[in-house]
PDB file of C-alpha atoms in Angstrom:
ATOM      1  CA  MET A 204     -26.354   3.855 -70.830  1.00 47.00           C
ATOM      2  CA  THR A 205     -29.309   3.778 -68.977  1.00 48.00           C
ATOM      3  CA  ALA A 206     -30.983   7.068 -67.330  1.00 52.00           C
ATOM      4  CA  ILE A 207     -31.709   7.395 -63.592  1.00 49.00           C
ATOM      5  CA  PRO A 208     -34.620   9.144 -62.641  1.00 51.00           C
ATOM      6  CA  ARG A 209     -34.116  12.554 -61.103  1.00 51.00           C
ATOM      7  CA  GLY A 210     -35.815  11.773 -58.100  1.00 51.00           C
ATOM      8  CA  ARG A 211     -34.180   8.512 -57.029  1.00 48.00           C
ATOM      9  CA  ALA A 212     -31.036  10.201 -58.042  1.00 46.00           C
ATOM     10  CA  ARG A 213     -31.482  11.982 -55.572  1.00 48.00           C
ATOM     11  CA  ARG A 214     -32.246   9.409 -53.193  1.00 48.00           C
ATOM     12  CA  THR A 215     -28.862   7.456 -53.814  1.00 46.00           C
ATOM     13  CA  VAL A 216     -27.425  10.522 -53.039  1.00 42.00           C
ATOM     14  CA  LEU A 217     -29.269  10.932 -49.758  1.00 43.00           C
ATOM     15  CA  VAL A 218     -28.226   7.318 -49.055  1.00 42.00           C
ATOM     16  CA  THR A 219     -24.759   7.775 -49.828  1.00 43.00           C
ATOM     17  CA  ALA A 220     -24.595  10.860 -47.565  1.00 44.00           C
ATOM     18  CA  THR A 221     -26.981   9.276 -44.490  1.00 44.00           C
ATOM     19  CA  CYS A 222     -24.275   6.309 -45.207  1.00 42.00           C
ATOM     20  CA  ALA A 223     -21.541   8.584 -44.944  1.00 44.00           C
ATOM     21  CA  VAL A 224     -22.280  10.257 -41.897  1.00 42.00           C
ATOM     22  CA  ALA A 225     -23.507   7.246 -39.882  1.00 42.00           C
ATOM     23  CA  VAL A 226     -19.657   5.211 -40.859  1.00 40.00           C
ATOM     24  CA  THR A 227     -17.826   8.932 -39.877  1.00 42.00           C
ATOM     25  CA  GLY A 228     -19.880   9.220 -36.886  1.00 43.00           C
ATOM     26  CA  ALA A 229     -19.066   5.428 -35.788  1.00 39.00           C
ATOM     27  CA  MET A 230     -15.147   6.303 -36.346  1.00 38.00           C
ATOM     28  CA  VAL A 231     -15.454   9.720 -34.191  1.00 38.00           C
ATOM     29  CA  LEU A 232     -17.160   7.155 -31.614  1.00 37.00           C
ATOM     30  CA  SER A 233     -14.507   5.001 -31.752  1.00 39.00           C
ATOM     31  CA  GLY A 234     -11.943   7.236 -31.552  1.00 41.00           C
ATOM     32  CA  CYS A 235     -13.144   8.865 -28.543  1.00 45.00           C
ATOM     33  CA  GLY A 236     -13.581   5.089 -26.923  1.00 47.00           C
ATOM     34  CA  GLY A 237      -9.958   4.952 -27.618  1.00 58.00           C
ATOM     35  CA  ASP A 238      -8.883   7.630 -25.636  1.00 82.00           C
ATOM     36  CA  ASP A 239     -10.789   6.867 -22.478  1.00 90.00           C
ATOM     37  CA  PRO A 240      -8.624   6.459 -19.582  1.00 90.00           C
ATOM     38  CA  ASP A 241     -10.895   4.074 -18.202  1.00 93.00           C
ATOM     39  CA  ALA A 242     -11.839   1.630 -20.889  1.00 94.00           C
ATOM     40  CA  GLY A 243     -10.445  -1.550 -19.975  1.00 94.00           C
ATOM     41  CA  THR A 244     -10.195  -0.933 -16.739  1.00 96.00           C
ATOM     42  CA  ASN A 245     -12.126  -1.705 -13.479  1.00 96.00           C
ATOM     43  CA  GLY A 246     -13.630   1.474 -13.220  1.00 96.00           C
ATOM     44  CA  VAL A 247     -13.195   2.900 -10.541  1.00 97.00           C
ATOM     45  CA  GLY A 248     -11.640   5.818 -12.601  1.00 97.00           C
ATOM     46  CA  ARG A 249     -15.279   6.924 -13.367  1.00 97.00           C
ATOM     47  CA  LEU A 250     -16.499   7.032  -9.804  1.00 98.00           C
ATOM     48  CA  PRO A 251     -16.246  10.347  -7.100  1.00 98.00           C
ATOM     49  CA  ALA A 252     -13.470  10.447  -4.938  1.00 98.00           C
ATOM     50  CA  ASP A 253     -15.432   9.608  -1.398  1.00 97.00           C
ATOM     51  CA  LYS A 254     -16.848   6.227  -3.561  1.00 97.00           C
ATOM     52  CA  ILE A 255     -13.494   5.653  -4.454  1.00 98.00           C
ATOM     53  CA  GLN A 256     -11.810   5.923  -0.870  1.00 97.00           C
ATOM     54  CA  THR A 257     -14.195   3.661  -0.203  1.00 96.00           C
ATOM     55  CA  ARG A 258     -13.540   0.828  -2.192  1.00 97.00           C
ATOM     56  CA  THR A 259     -10.162   1.005  -1.849  1.00 97.00           C
ATOM     57  CA  ARG A 260     -10.253   0.840   1.786  1.00 96.00           C
ATOM     58  CA  ALA A 261     -12.884  -2.230   1.359  1.00 96.00           C
ATOM     59  CA  ALA A 262     -10.115  -3.875  -0.836  1.00 97.00           C
ATOM     60  CA  ALA A 263      -7.331  -2.942   1.077  1.00 97.00           C
ATOM     61  CA  ASP A 264      -9.015  -4.953   4.279  1.00 95.00           C
ATOM     62  CA  GLY A 265     -10.601  -7.799   2.366  1.00 95.00           C
ATOM     63  CA  ALA A 266      -6.327  -8.671   1.184  1.00 97.00           C
ATOM     64  CA  THR A 267      -4.908 -11.410   2.447  1.00 96.00           C
ATOM     65  CA  ALA A 268      -1.420 -10.119   2.600  1.00 98.00           C
ATOM     66  CA  VAL A 269       0.111  -7.032   1.504  1.00 98.00           C
ATOM     67  CA  ARG A 270       4.203  -5.557   1.267  1.00 98.00           C
ATOM     68  CA  LEU A 271       4.479  -2.120   2.603  1.00 97.00           C
ATOM     69  CA  SER A 272       7.627  -0.083   1.588  1.00 97.00           C
ATOM     70  CA  GLY A 273       8.653   3.771   2.313  1.00 97.00           C
ATOM     71  CA  THR A 274       8.810   5.878   5.185  1.00 96.00           C
ATOM     72  CA  VAL A 275       6.630   6.889   8.316  1.00 94.00           C
ATOM     73  CA  VAL A 276       7.498   9.666   9.982  1.00 93.00           C
ATOM     74  CA  THR A 277       5.706   9.452  13.844  1.00 88.00           C
ATOM     75  CA  SER A 278       6.047  11.879  17.173  1.00 85.00           C
ATOM     76  CA  GLY A 279       9.008  13.274  15.291  1.00 88.00           C
ATOM     77  CA  ARG A 280      11.030  10.278  14.193  1.00 91.00           C
ATOM     78  CA  THR A 281      11.352   8.922  10.397  1.00 94.00           C
ATOM     79  CA  TYR A 282      11.131   5.144   9.788  1.00 94.00           C
ATOM     80  CA  GLN A 283      12.365   3.448   6.863  1.00 96.00           C
ATOM     81  CA  LEU A 284       9.194   0.262   6.752  1.00 96.00           C
ATOM     82  CA  ASP A 285       9.843  -2.763   4.295  1.00 97.00           C
ATOM     83  CA  MET A 286       7.061  -5.127   5.790  1.00 97.00           C
ATOM     84  CA  GLN A 287       5.284  -7.592   4.557  1.00 98.00           C
ATOM     85  CA  LEU A 288       1.896  -8.445   6.776  1.00 97.00           C
ATOM     86  CA  LYS A 289      -0.873 -10.708   6.826  1.00 96.00           C
ATOM     87  CA  ASP A 290      -3.538 -11.816   9.389  1.00 91.00           C
ATOM     88  CA  ASN A 291      -1.515 -13.853  11.571  1.00 92.00           C
ATOM     89  CA  GLY A 292       1.525 -11.853  11.716  1.00 95.00           C
ATOM     90  CA  GLY A 293       4.087  -9.976   9.759  1.00 97.00           C
ATOM     91  CA  THR A 294       8.183  -9.819   8.513  1.00 97.00           C
ATOM     92  CA  GLY A 295      10.327  -6.858   7.353  1.00 97.00           C
ATOM     93  CA  SER A 296      12.916  -4.474   8.530  1.00 96.00           C
ATOM     94  CA  VAL A 297      12.797  -1.204   9.948  1.00 95.00           C
ATOM     95  CA  THR A 298      15.792   1.588  10.082  1.00 94.00           C
ATOM     96  CA  SER A 299      15.607   4.756  12.342  1.00 89.00           C
ATOM     97  CA  GLN A 300      18.057   6.807  12.806  1.00 85.00           C
ATOM     98  CA  GLY A 301      21.086   5.042  11.165  1.00 85.00           C
ATOM     99  CA  ALA A 302      20.012   1.724  12.761  1.00 87.00           C
ATOM    100  CA  THR A 303      18.614  -1.005  10.994  1.00 92.00           C
ATOM    101  CA  PHE A 304      16.221  -4.017  12.969  1.00 93.00           C
ATOM    102  CA  LYS A 305      14.825  -6.966  12.267  1.00 96.00           C
ATOM    103  CA  LEU A 306      10.998  -7.538  13.337  1.00 97.00           C
ATOM    104  CA  LEU A 307       9.256 -10.688  12.742  1.00 97.00           C
ATOM    105  CA  ARG A 308       5.561 -11.454  14.596  1.00 97.00           C
ATOM    106  CA  VAL A 309       3.736 -14.838  15.135  1.00 96.00           C
ATOM    107  CA  GLY A 310       0.425 -14.813  16.445  1.00 95.00           C
ATOM    108  CA  ARG A 311       1.090 -12.224  19.550  1.00 94.00           C
ATOM    109  CA  GLU A 312       4.574 -12.817  19.624  1.00 94.00           C
ATOM    110  CA  LEU A 313       6.862 -10.481  18.520  1.00 95.00           C
ATOM    111  CA  TYR A 314      10.433 -10.717  18.171  1.00 95.00           C
ATOM    112  CA  LEU A 315      13.369  -8.077  16.650  1.00 93.00           C
ATOM    113  CA  LYS A 316      16.437  -9.005  15.706  1.00 94.00           C
ATOM    114  CA  ALA A 317      19.168  -6.299  16.008  1.00 89.00           C
ATOM    115  CA  ASP A 318      23.222  -6.396  15.487  1.00 84.00           C
ATOM    116  CA  ALA A 319      26.050  -5.138  18.036  1.00 77.00           C
ATOM    117  CA  ASP A 320      25.610  -1.814  17.249  1.00 77.00           C
ATOM    118  CA  PHE A 321      21.763  -1.735  17.813  1.00 79.00           C
ATOM    119  CA  TRP A 322      21.966  -2.938  21.101  1.00 76.00           C
ATOM    120  CA  ASN A 323      25.065  -0.776  22.085  1.00 70.00           C
ATOM    121  CA  HIS A 324      23.361   2.617  22.077  1.00 63.00           C
ATOM    122  CA  ALA A 325      21.014   0.769  24.141  1.00 61.00           C
ATOM    123  CA  ASP A 326      20.410   1.983  27.923  1.00 53.00           C
ATOM    124  CA  GLY A 327      20.812  -1.005  30.880  1.00 51.00           C
ATOM    125  CA  SER A 328      21.805  -3.679  28.278  1.00 51.00           C
ATOM    126  CA  ASP A 329      23.985  -4.793  31.073  1.00 53.00           C
ATOM    127  CA  GLY A 330      27.011  -5.779  28.532  1.00 55.00           C
ATOM    128  CA  ALA A 331      24.445  -8.496  27.184  1.00 57.00           C
ATOM    129  CA  THR A 332      25.137  -7.407  23.801  1.00 60.00           C
ATOM    130  CA  GLY A 333      26.972 -10.082  22.590  1.00 65.00           C
ATOM    131  CA  LYS A 334      24.370 -12.287  23.757  1.00 75.00           C
ATOM    132  CA  LEU A 335      21.887  -9.947  21.787  1.00 81.00           C
ATOM    133  CA  ASP A 336      23.958  -9.633  18.499  1.00 82.00           C
ATOM    134  CA  GLY A 337      21.823 -11.461  15.743  1.00 84.00           C
ATOM    135  CA  LYS A 338      19.689 -13.275  17.493  1.00 90.00           C
ATOM    136  CA  TYR A 339      15.584 -13.163  17.910  1.00 93.00           C
ATOM    137  CA  VAL A 340      15.001 -11.413  21.197  1.00 91.00           C
ATOM    138  CA  LYS A 341      11.400 -11.546  22.238  1.00 91.00           C
ATOM    139  CA  VAL A 342       9.757  -8.930  23.161  1.00 90.00           C
ATOM    140  CA  PRO A 343       7.573  -9.408  26.526  1.00 89.00           C
ATOM    141  CA  GLN A 344       3.722  -7.879  25.972  1.00 88.00           C
ATOM    142  CA  GLY A 345       3.961  -5.668  28.363  1.00 87.00           C
ATOM    143  CA  ASP A 346       7.320  -4.225  27.464  1.00 87.00           C
ATOM    144  CA  PRO A 347       6.375  -0.501  26.066  1.00 87.00           C
ATOM    145  CA  ALA A 348       8.425  -1.981  22.559  1.00 85.00           C
ATOM    146  CA  TYR A 349       6.033  -3.995  22.075  1.00 89.00           C
ATOM    147  CA  LYS A 350       3.228  -1.511  21.563  1.00 87.00           C
ATOM    148  CA  LYS A 351       5.794   0.125  19.581  1.00 84.00           C
ATOM    149  CA  PHE A 352       6.817  -2.216  17.034  1.00 89.00           C
ATOM    150  CA  SER A 353       3.812  -4.405  17.257  1.00 93.00           C
ATOM    151  CA  GLY A 354       2.163  -2.266  15.068  1.00 91.00           C
ATOM    152  CA  PHE A 355       4.542  -1.961  12.291  1.00 93.00           C
ATOM    153  CA  THR A 356       3.973  -5.686  11.895  1.00 96.00           C
ATOM    154  CA  ASP A 357      -0.155  -5.513  12.025  1.00 94.00           C
ATOM    155  CA  LYS A 358      -1.608  -5.164   9.139  1.00 95.00           C
ATOM    156  CA  ASP A 359      -5.017  -4.352  10.079  1.00 93.00           C
ATOM    157  CA  VAL A 360      -3.520  -1.430  12.472  1.00 91.00           C
ATOM    158  CA  LEU A 361      -1.245   0.035   9.602  1.00 90.00           C
ATOM    159  CA  LEU A 362      -3.565   0.025   7.071  1.00 93.00           C
ATOM    160  CA  ASP A 363      -6.184   2.047   9.499  1.00 90.00           C
ATOM    161  CA  GLY A 364      -3.649   4.246  10.505  1.00 87.00           C
ATOM    162  CA  LEU A 365      -2.048   5.022   6.906  1.00 90.00           C
ATOM    163  CA  LEU A 366      -4.543   5.299   4.309  1.00 91.00           C
ATOM    164  CA  THR A 367      -6.281   8.042   5.454  1.00 89.00           C
ATOM    165  CA  LEU A 368      -6.595  11.490   4.154  1.00 95.00           C
ATOM    166  CA  HIS A 369      -7.553  14.537   5.431  1.00 95.00           C
ATOM    167  CA  GLY A 370     -10.312  17.566   4.385  1.00 96.00           C
ATOM    168  CA  ALA A 371     -12.165  17.817   1.566  1.00 97.00           C
ATOM    169  CA  LEU A 372     -11.901  14.960  -1.124  1.00 97.00           C
ATOM    170  CA  ALA A 373     -10.914  14.718  -4.693  1.00 98.00           C
ATOM    171  CA  THR A 374     -10.034  13.224  -7.999  1.00 98.00           C
ATOM    172  CA  ASP A 375      -6.233  14.307  -9.536  1.00 97.00           C
ATOM    173  CA  GLY A 376      -6.170  12.334 -13.063  1.00 96.00           C
ATOM    174  CA  HIS A 377      -4.944   9.700 -14.287  1.00 97.00           C
ATOM    175  CA  HIS A 378      -1.598   8.419 -12.883  1.00 97.00           C
ATOM    176  CA  ALA A 379       0.930   5.034 -13.186  1.00 97.00           C
ATOM    177  CA  GLU A 380       2.377   3.313 -10.945  1.00 96.00           C
ATOM    178  CA  SER A 381       5.269   0.683 -11.479  1.00 93.00           C
ATOM    179  CA  GLY A 382       3.642   0.391 -14.611  1.00 95.00           C
ATOM    180  CA  THR A 383      -0.078   0.200 -13.871  1.00 97.00           C
ATOM    181  CA  PRO A 384      -2.646   2.273 -14.364  1.00 97.00           C
ATOM    182  CA  THR A 385      -3.783   4.330 -10.640  1.00 98.00           C
ATOM    183  CA  ILE A 386      -6.566   7.072  -9.763  1.00 98.00           C
ATOM    184  CA  ARG A 387      -5.444   9.437  -7.676  1.00 98.00           C
ATOM    185  CA  ILE A 388      -7.271  11.201  -4.995  1.00 98.00           C
ATOM    186  CA  THR A 389      -6.826  13.899  -3.075  1.00 98.00           C
ATOM    187  CA  GLY A 390      -7.511  15.602   0.464  1.00 97.00           C
ATOM    188  CA  ASP A 391      -7.787  19.216   0.664  1.00 97.00           C
ATOM    189  CA  GLU A 392      -6.006  19.489  -3.290  1.00 95.00           C
ATOM    190  CA  GLY A 393      -2.894  17.032  -1.335  1.00 95.00           C
ATOM    191  CA  THR A 394      -1.979  18.771   1.926  1.00 96.00           C
ATOM    192  CA  GLY A 395      -4.262  16.422   3.159  1.00 97.00           C
ATOM    193  CA  GLY A 396      -1.897  13.413   1.761  1.00 97.00           C
ATOM    194  CA  THR A 397      -2.560  11.737  -1.937  1.00 98.00           C
ATOM    195  CA  LEU A 398      -3.564   7.903  -2.877  1.00 98.00           C
ATOM    196  CA  ASP A 399      -3.361   6.026  -5.956  1.00 98.00           C
ATOM    197  CA  VAL A 400      -5.235   3.464  -6.388  1.00 98.00           C
ATOM    198  CA  SER A 401      -5.129   0.399  -8.599  1.00 98.00           C
ATOM    199  CA  LEU A 402      -7.685   0.758 -11.999  1.00 98.00           C
ATOM    200  CA  GLN A 403      -6.200  -3.101 -12.765  1.00 97.00           C
ATOM    201  CA  GLY A 404      -8.155  -5.608 -10.941  1.00 97.00           C
ATOM    202  CA  ARG A 405      -8.829  -4.975  -7.430  1.00 98.00           C
ATOM    203  CA  PRO A 406      -8.435  -0.919  -6.335  1.00 98.00           C
ATOM    204  CA  TYR A 407      -5.967  -1.641  -4.211  1.00 98.00           C
ATOM    205  CA  PRO A 408      -4.176   1.372  -3.143  1.00 98.00           C
ATOM    206  CA  LEU A 409      -0.422   1.728  -4.034  1.00 98.00           C
ATOM    207  CA  ARG A 410       0.940   4.632  -3.856  1.00 98.00           C
ATOM    208  CA  LEU A 411       0.240   6.590  -0.349  1.00 98.00           C
ATOM    209  CA  VAL A 412       1.634  10.701   0.845  1.00 97.00           C
ATOM    210  CA  ARG A 413       0.750  11.514   3.747  1.00 96.00           C
ATOM    211  CA  ALA A 414      -0.246  14.789   5.086  1.00 95.00           C
ATOM    212  CA  GLY A 415       2.088  16.909   6.743  1.00 92.00           C
ATOM    213  CA  ASP A 416       4.944  15.317   5.009  1.00 93.00           C
ATOM    214  CA  ALA A 417       4.140  12.375   7.553  1.00 95.00           C
ATOM    215  CA  GLY A 418       6.166  10.459   4.553  1.00 95.00           C
ATOM    216  CA  THR A 419       5.433   8.090   1.395  1.00 97.00           C
ATOM    217  CA  LEU A 420       4.458   5.114   1.254  1.00 97.00           C
ATOM    218  CA  ARG A 421       4.266   1.847  -1.310  1.00 98.00           C
ATOM    219  CA  PHE A 422       1.697  -1.018  -1.661  1.00 98.00           C
ATOM    220  CA  ALA A 423       2.325  -4.405  -3.454  1.00 97.00           C
ATOM    221  CA  ASP A 424       2.122  -8.098  -3.459  1.00 97.00           C
ATOM    222  CA  TRP A 425      -1.228  -7.832  -2.301  1.00 98.00           C
ATOM    223  CA  ASP A 426      -3.043 -10.887  -1.250  1.00 97.00           C
ATOM    224  CA  LYS A 427       0.815 -12.613  -2.169  1.00 97.00           C
ATOM    225  CA  ASP A 428       1.141 -15.520   0.825  1.00 96.00           C
ATOM    226  CA  PHE A 429       4.274 -15.623   2.765  1.00 96.00           C
ATOM    227  CA  THR A 430       5.487 -17.952   4.982  1.00 94.00           C
ATOM    228  CA  VAL A 431       5.483 -16.375   9.074  1.00 94.00           C
ATOM    229  CA  LYS A 432       7.350 -19.001  12.143  1.00 94.00           C
ATOM    230  CA  LYS A 433       8.769 -19.164  14.958  1.00 94.00           C
ATOM    231  CA  PRO A 434      12.177 -18.923  14.908  1.00 94.00           C
ATOM    232  CA  SER A 435      14.114 -21.771  16.579  1.00 93.00           C
ATOM    233  CA  THR A 436      15.267 -22.203  19.936  1.00 90.00           C
ATOM    234  CA  SER A 437      18.717 -21.308  18.823  1.00 90.00           C
ATOM    235  CA  GLU A 438      17.592 -18.220  16.949  1.00 91.00           C
ATOM    236  CA  THR A 439      15.728 -16.511  20.479  1.00 89.00           C
ATOM    237  CA  VAL A 440      17.068 -14.671  23.884  1.00 84.00           C
ATOM    238  CA  ASP A 441      14.670 -14.820  26.070  1.00 76.00           C
ATOM    239  CA  TYR A 442      16.203 -10.774  27.209  1.00 68.00           C
ATOM    240  CA  GLY A 443      13.266 -11.125  30.931  1.00 61.00           C
ATOM    241  CA  LYS A 444      10.069  -9.212  31.273  1.00 57.00           C
ATOM    242  CA  GLN A 445      11.739  -5.535  29.910  1.00 57.00           C
ATOM    243  CA  LEU A 446      13.990  -5.016  26.738  1.00 61.00           C
ATOM    244  CA  PRO A 447      16.907  -2.426  27.322  1.00 55.00           C
ATOM    245  CA  THR A 448      15.325   1.016  26.222  1.00 59.00           C
ATOM    246  CA  SER A 449      16.971   1.973  22.411  1.00 54.00           C
TER     247      SER A 449
END
């Protein structure tokens, strides 16, 4: 056996120890990377809450279409919404006080479709229930119902009114919505509302809990196009200058 000089032996031990530390350090760093909830995401989870809000608003404003579902409480009335929205129109259903009706907007033209029970509860229907049942009724633009319901079909108006958190903004950890990882931001620790923002792809809003128990909404099908077209003449009734009040 060949003897290794004592100085060389010390150098060998030192190199070996240094390599071990380096390998261990790499493993530790790798382990930390594996536990990073923002690894492989769009990165907005690393931003402060105000910048996350800015990014998600920009993403929503730039989207061509969205599907919105859930509840909205406004003026003391609760509305259950399931709407598809795009820049030039929208379609879907609204339920309020046990009555469900469909809304369709093509450009500036708004149509409402409901069954006989809905119209039976309308004041001043003048016995026209059978005429209106199951038909698309064109809503005159000067009718109060136009202003009231067209907002449910207008993507920009609806999102501008909904995607607002009140009070001081803060992040509230990583969550998931329908299998998609999210970062949650809050207003006034949640009393001003909470918003879950997607960590995959564009930072679209996915779930909103409004302040003051004013409803919970989910957003899906961002940028997924759909068709809006005028109903046929046989499906449409032009009621006149003003609809019955319901």
